[in-house]
Structures are given as C-alpha cells and as structure tokens.
Short mmCIF file of C-alpha atoms in Angstrom, two decimals:
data_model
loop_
_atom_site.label_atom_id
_atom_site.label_comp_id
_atom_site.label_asym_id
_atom_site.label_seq_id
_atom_site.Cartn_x
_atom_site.Cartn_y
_atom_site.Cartn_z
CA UNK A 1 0.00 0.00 0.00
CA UNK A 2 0.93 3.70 -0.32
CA UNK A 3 2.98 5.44 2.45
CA UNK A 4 2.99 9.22 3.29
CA UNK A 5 4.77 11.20 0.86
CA UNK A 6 5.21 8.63 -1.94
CA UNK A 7 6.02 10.17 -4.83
CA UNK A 8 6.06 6.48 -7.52
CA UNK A 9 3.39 4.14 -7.86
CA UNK A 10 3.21 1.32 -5.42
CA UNK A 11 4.70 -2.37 -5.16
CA UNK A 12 3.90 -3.90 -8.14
CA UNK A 13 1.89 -7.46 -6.71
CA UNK A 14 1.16 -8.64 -10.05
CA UNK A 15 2.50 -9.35 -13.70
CA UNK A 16 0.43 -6.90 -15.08
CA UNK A 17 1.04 -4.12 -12.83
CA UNK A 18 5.00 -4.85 -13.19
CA UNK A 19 4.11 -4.57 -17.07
CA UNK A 20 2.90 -1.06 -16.30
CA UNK A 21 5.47 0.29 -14.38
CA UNK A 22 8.07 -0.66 -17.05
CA UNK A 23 5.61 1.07 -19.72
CA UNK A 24 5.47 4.10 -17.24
CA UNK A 25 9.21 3.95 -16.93
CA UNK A 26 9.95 3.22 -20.82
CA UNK A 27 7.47 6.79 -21.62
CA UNK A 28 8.97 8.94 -18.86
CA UNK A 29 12.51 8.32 -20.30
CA UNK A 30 10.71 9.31 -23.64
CA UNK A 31 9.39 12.50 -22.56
CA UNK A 32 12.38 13.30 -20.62
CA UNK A 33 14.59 13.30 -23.38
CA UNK A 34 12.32 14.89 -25.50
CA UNK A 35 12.06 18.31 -23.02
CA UNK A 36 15.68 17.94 -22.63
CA UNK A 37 16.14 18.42 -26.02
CA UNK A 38 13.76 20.96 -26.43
CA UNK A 39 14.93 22.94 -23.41
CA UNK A 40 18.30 22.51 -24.97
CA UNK A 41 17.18 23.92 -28.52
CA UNK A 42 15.62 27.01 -26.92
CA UNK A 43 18.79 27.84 -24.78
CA UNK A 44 21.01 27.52 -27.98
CA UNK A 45 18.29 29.98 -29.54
CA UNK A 46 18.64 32.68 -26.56
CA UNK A 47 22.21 32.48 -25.89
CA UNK A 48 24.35 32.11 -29.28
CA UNK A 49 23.98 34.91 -31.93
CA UNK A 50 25.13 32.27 -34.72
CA UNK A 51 22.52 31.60 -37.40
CA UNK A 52 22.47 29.53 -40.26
CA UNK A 53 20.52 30.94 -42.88
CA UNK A 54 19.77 27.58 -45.23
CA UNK A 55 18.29 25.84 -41.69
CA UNK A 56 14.91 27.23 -41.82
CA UNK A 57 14.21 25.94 -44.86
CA UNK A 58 16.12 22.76 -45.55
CA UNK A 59 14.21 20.02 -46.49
CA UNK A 60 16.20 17.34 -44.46
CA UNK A 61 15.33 19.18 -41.46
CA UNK A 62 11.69 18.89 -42.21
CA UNK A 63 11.71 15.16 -43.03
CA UNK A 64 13.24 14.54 -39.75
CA UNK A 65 11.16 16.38 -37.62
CA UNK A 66 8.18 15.02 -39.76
CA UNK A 67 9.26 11.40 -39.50
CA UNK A 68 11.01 11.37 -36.04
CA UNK A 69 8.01 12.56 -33.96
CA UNK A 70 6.04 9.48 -36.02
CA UNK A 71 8.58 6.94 -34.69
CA UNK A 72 8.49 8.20 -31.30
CA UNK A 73 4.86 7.71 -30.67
CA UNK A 74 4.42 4.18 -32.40
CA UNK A 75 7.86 3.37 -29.84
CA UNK A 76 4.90 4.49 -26.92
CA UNK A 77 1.83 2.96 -29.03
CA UNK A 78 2.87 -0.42 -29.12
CA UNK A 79 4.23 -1.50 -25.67
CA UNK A 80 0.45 -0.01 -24.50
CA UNK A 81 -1.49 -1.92 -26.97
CA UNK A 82 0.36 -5.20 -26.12
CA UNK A 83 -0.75 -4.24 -22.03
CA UNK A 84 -3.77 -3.27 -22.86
CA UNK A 85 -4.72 -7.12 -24.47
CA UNK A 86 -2.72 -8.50 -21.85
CA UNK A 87 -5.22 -6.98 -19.30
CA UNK A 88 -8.28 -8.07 -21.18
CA UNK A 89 -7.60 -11.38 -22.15
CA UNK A 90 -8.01 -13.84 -19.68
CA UNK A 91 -7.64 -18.08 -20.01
CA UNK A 92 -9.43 -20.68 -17.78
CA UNK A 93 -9.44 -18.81 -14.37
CA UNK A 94 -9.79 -20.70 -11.66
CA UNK A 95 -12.41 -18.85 -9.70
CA UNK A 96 -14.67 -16.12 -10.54
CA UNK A 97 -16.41 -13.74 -7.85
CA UNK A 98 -19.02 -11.42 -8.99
CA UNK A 99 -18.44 -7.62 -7.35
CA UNK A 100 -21.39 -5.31 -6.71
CA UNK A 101 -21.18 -1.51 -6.01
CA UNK A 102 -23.69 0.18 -3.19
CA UNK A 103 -24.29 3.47 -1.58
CA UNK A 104 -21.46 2.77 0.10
CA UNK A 105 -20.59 -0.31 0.13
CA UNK A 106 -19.51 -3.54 -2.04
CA UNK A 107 -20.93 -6.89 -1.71
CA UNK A 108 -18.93 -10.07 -3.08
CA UNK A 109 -20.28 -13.43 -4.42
CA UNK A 110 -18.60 -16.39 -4.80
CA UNK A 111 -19.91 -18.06 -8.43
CA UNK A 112 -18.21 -21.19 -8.17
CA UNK A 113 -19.80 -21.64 -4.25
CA UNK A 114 -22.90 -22.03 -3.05
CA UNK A 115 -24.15 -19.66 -0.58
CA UNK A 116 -21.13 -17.76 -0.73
CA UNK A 117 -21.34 -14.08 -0.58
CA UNK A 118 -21.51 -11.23 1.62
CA UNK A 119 -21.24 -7.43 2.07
CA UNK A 120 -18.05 -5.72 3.19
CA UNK A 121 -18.61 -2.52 4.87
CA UNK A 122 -15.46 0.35 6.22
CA UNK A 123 -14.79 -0.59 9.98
CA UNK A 124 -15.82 3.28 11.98
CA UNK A 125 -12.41 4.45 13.43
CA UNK A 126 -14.33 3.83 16.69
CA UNK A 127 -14.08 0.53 16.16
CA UNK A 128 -10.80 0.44 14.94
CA UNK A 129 -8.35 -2.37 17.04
CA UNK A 130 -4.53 -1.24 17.20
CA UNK A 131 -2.89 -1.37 14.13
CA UNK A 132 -5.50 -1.35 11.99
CA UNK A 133 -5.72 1.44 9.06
CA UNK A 134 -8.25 4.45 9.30
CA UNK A 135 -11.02 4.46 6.59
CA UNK A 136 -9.18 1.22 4.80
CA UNK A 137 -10.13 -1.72 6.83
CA UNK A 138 -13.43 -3.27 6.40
CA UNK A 139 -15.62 -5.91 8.12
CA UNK A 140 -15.31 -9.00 5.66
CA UNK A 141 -12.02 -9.25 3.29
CA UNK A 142 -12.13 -10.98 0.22
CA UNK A 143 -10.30 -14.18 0.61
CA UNK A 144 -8.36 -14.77 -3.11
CA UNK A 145 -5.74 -17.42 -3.71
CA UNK A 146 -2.35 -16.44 -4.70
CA UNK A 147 -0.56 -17.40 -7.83
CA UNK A 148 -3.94 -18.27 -9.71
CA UNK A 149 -5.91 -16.23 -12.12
CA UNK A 150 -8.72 -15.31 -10.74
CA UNK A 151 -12.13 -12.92 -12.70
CA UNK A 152 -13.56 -10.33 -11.60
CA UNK A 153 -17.11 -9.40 -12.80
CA UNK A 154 -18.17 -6.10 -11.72
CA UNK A 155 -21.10 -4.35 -11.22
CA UNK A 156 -23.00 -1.72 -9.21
CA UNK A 157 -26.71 -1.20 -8.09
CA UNK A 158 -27.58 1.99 -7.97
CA UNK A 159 -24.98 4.68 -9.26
CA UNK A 160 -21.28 4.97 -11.17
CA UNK A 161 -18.53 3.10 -8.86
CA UNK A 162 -14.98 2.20 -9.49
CA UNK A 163 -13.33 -0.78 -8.16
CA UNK A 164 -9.44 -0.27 -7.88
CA UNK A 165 -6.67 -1.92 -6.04
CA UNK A 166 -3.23 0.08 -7.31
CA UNK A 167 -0.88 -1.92 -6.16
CA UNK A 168 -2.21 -5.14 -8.52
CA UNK A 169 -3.03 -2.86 -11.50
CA UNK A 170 -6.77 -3.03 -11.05
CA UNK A 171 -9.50 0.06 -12.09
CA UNK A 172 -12.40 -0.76 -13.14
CA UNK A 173 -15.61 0.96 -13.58
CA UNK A 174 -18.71 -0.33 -11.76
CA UNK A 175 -21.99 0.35 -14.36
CA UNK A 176 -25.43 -0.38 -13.20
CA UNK A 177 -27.14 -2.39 -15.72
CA UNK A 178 -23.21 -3.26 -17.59
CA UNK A 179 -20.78 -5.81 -16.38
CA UNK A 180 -17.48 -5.40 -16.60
CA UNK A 181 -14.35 -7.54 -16.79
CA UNK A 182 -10.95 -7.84 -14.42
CA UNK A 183 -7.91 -10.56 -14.03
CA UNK A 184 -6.61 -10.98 -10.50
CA UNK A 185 -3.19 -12.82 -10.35
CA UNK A 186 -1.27 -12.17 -6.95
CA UNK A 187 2.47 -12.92 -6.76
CA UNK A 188 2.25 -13.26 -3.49
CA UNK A 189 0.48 -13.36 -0.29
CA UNK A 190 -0.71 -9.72 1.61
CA UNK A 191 -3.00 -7.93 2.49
CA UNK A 192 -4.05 -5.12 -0.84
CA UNK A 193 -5.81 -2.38 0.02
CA UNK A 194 -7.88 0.35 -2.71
CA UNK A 195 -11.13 2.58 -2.26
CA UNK A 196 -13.70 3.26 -4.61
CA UNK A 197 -12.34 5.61 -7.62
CA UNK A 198 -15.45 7.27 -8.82
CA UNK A 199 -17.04 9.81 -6.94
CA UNK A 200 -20.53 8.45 -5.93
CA UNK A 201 -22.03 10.34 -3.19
CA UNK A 202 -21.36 12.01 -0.02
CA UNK A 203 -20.03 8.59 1.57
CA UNK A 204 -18.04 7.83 -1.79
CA UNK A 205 -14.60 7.87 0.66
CA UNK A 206 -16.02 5.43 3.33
CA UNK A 207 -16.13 2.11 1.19
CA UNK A 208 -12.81 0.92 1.12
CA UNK A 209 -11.87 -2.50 -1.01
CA UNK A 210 -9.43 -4.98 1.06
CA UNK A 211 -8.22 -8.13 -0.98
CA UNK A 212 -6.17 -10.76 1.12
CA UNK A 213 -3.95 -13.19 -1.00
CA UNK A 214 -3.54 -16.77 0.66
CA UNK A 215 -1.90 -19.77 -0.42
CA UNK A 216 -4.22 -22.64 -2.13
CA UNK A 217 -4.98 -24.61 1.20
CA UNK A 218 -5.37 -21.38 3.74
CA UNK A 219 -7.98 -20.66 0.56
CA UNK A 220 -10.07 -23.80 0.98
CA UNK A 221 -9.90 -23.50 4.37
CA UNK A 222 -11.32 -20.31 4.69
CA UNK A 223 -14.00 -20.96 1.91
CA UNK A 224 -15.35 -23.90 3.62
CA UNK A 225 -15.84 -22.50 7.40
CA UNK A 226 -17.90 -19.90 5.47
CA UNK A 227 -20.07 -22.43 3.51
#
C-alpha cells in the first residue's frame, strides 16, 4: 500500500502491474529526453547569436522532424497496446467472484460456491483495534488465492462506482445495468488495500476494497468454514 509522501506508484503485486510500471518507466525516459532536447534547442536559440541561414528551410530538417516525432509515438503505441490485451484477455481462471457496487458499500459473491457471498462494509475508526488502518479496513475481506488467475465481474446497483486496487493494476468501472471484466493474479500473499475511484455520493470515501492473498490450502480453508 501507499505510504505518506510517496512520490512512484506502489509495489507492483502482479505481472500486469509490473508490465505497467516498465511502460510508465519506458514513456517517462521518452518524454524526458524529449524536453531535454527541447529545453536545450531554446537555450542555444537565446544564448548564441550564430545563425544559419539555409536551416529554416532545408528540407532534411523537415523530413526529420516530420518522420522522427512518427517513430516516437508508435515506440509508446505499441508497448500499450500489447498491455492493454494483456489486461483483457483472460484463459481458464480458476475462480470467478461477482463484485457489486452500493451506496457505500460492495458486496462479493462467490460463483463457483454455493451460498457464498456477503457485504463488506469500512470498519468506523471507533471501532478500529490497534494497528488497523483508518477508513481502509473493512468488516469481511475478500479471501483470493495467490498465484492463480482469478475474474472479476463487476457491477454496481444503484450509481457509477470504481473498483481499484493500485498496487495489482486493477481500475475498473462499476456500471449499473453493464458488467465489466478484471484478471486478478497475486504474486504473493498480503493484504491489498484500494477505495472506490469514482465519486458516488457524499459517503463515496467510506467504502474501502481490502483483498487478502492466501496460499491454495489457507484458501479452501477459509472458503469452507464460510459455507
């Protein structure tokens, strides 16, 4: 989870949120070199008196800054098309749980279980044991298994929610009447906190999202004293 004053993105807990920070990596080196050229050019222009009077209208010059600007943004375009199907496509998960929005608060079904499902509500600070994290911790976590893909299907009831978790790559938009589509894939065990994203109300920062990654057999466990 965040810390006070980060500055980056956090952990990376999945593949496809390492994917993203190299893409946000790979473009930042992009657009630094461009405005360091740039802020080169200009200080050139405002500091030498030399001019070169064929420059401003040779055509090599054009052609390269007609051509080079092209290459630079299919160098950015394809790395984020290739995430961007990599985040959509998923292959034979292994479990599927079914998210619902509320005013405020998310409720979680098991599809693969019977009787499985239950509403997860933010913990008051009043009730808050030692340790725990103000306006983060909720009631019931949803239990995941790591190293597994896992879908998401999410939805909302009443009004426009957004179900995010940063620190696996995860935003996506909660649409009453739409369903909508997520991979889960942990590469490890934790606890992952995010909130809602989309502003939804008055109470739209009180319903906090709290995923806890177990091994396989802590999973089973867990899903069968709640059967």
């Amino acid at each position: 989870m965040a810390y006070p004053f980060q500055l980056g993105l956090q952990d990376a807990s999945s593949p496809i949120m390492e994917e993203l920070m190299n893409f946000h990596d790979h473009t930042l080196m992009i657009v630094f070199l461009i405005s360091s050229l740039v802020l080169y050019i200009i200080t050139l222009m405002l500091t030498t008196k030399l001019t070169h009077t064929s420059t401003m209208d040779a055509q090599e010059v054009e052609t390269i800054w007609t051509i080079l600007p092209a290459v630079i943004l299919i160098l950015i375009a394809l790395p984020s098309l290739r995430i961007l199907y990599m985040m959509d496509e998923i292959n034979n998960p292994a479990l599927t749980v079914k998210t619902m929005g509320h005013q405020w608060y998310w409720s979680y079904e098991y599809t693969d279980y019977e009787d499985l499902c239950f509403d997860s509500y933010m913990i008051p600070t009043s009730d808050l044991k030692p340790g725990e994290l103000r306006l983060l911790e909720v009631d019931n976590r949803v239990v995941l298994p790591m190293e597994l893909p896992i879908r998401m299907l999410i939805s909302s009831e009443d009004v426009l929610h957004s179900w995010a978790v940063p620190s696996l790559g995860l935003k996506t938009d909660a649409i009453p009447g739409r369903l909508n589509q997520a991979t889960i894939s942990s590469n490890r065990p934790g606890l992952f906190y995010g909130q809602c994203s989309e502003i939804c109300g008055s109470n739209h920062s009180f319903m906090p999202i709290v995923l806890e990654m177990v091994p396989l057999k802590n999973f089973e466990d867990w899903s069968l004293s709640m059967i």
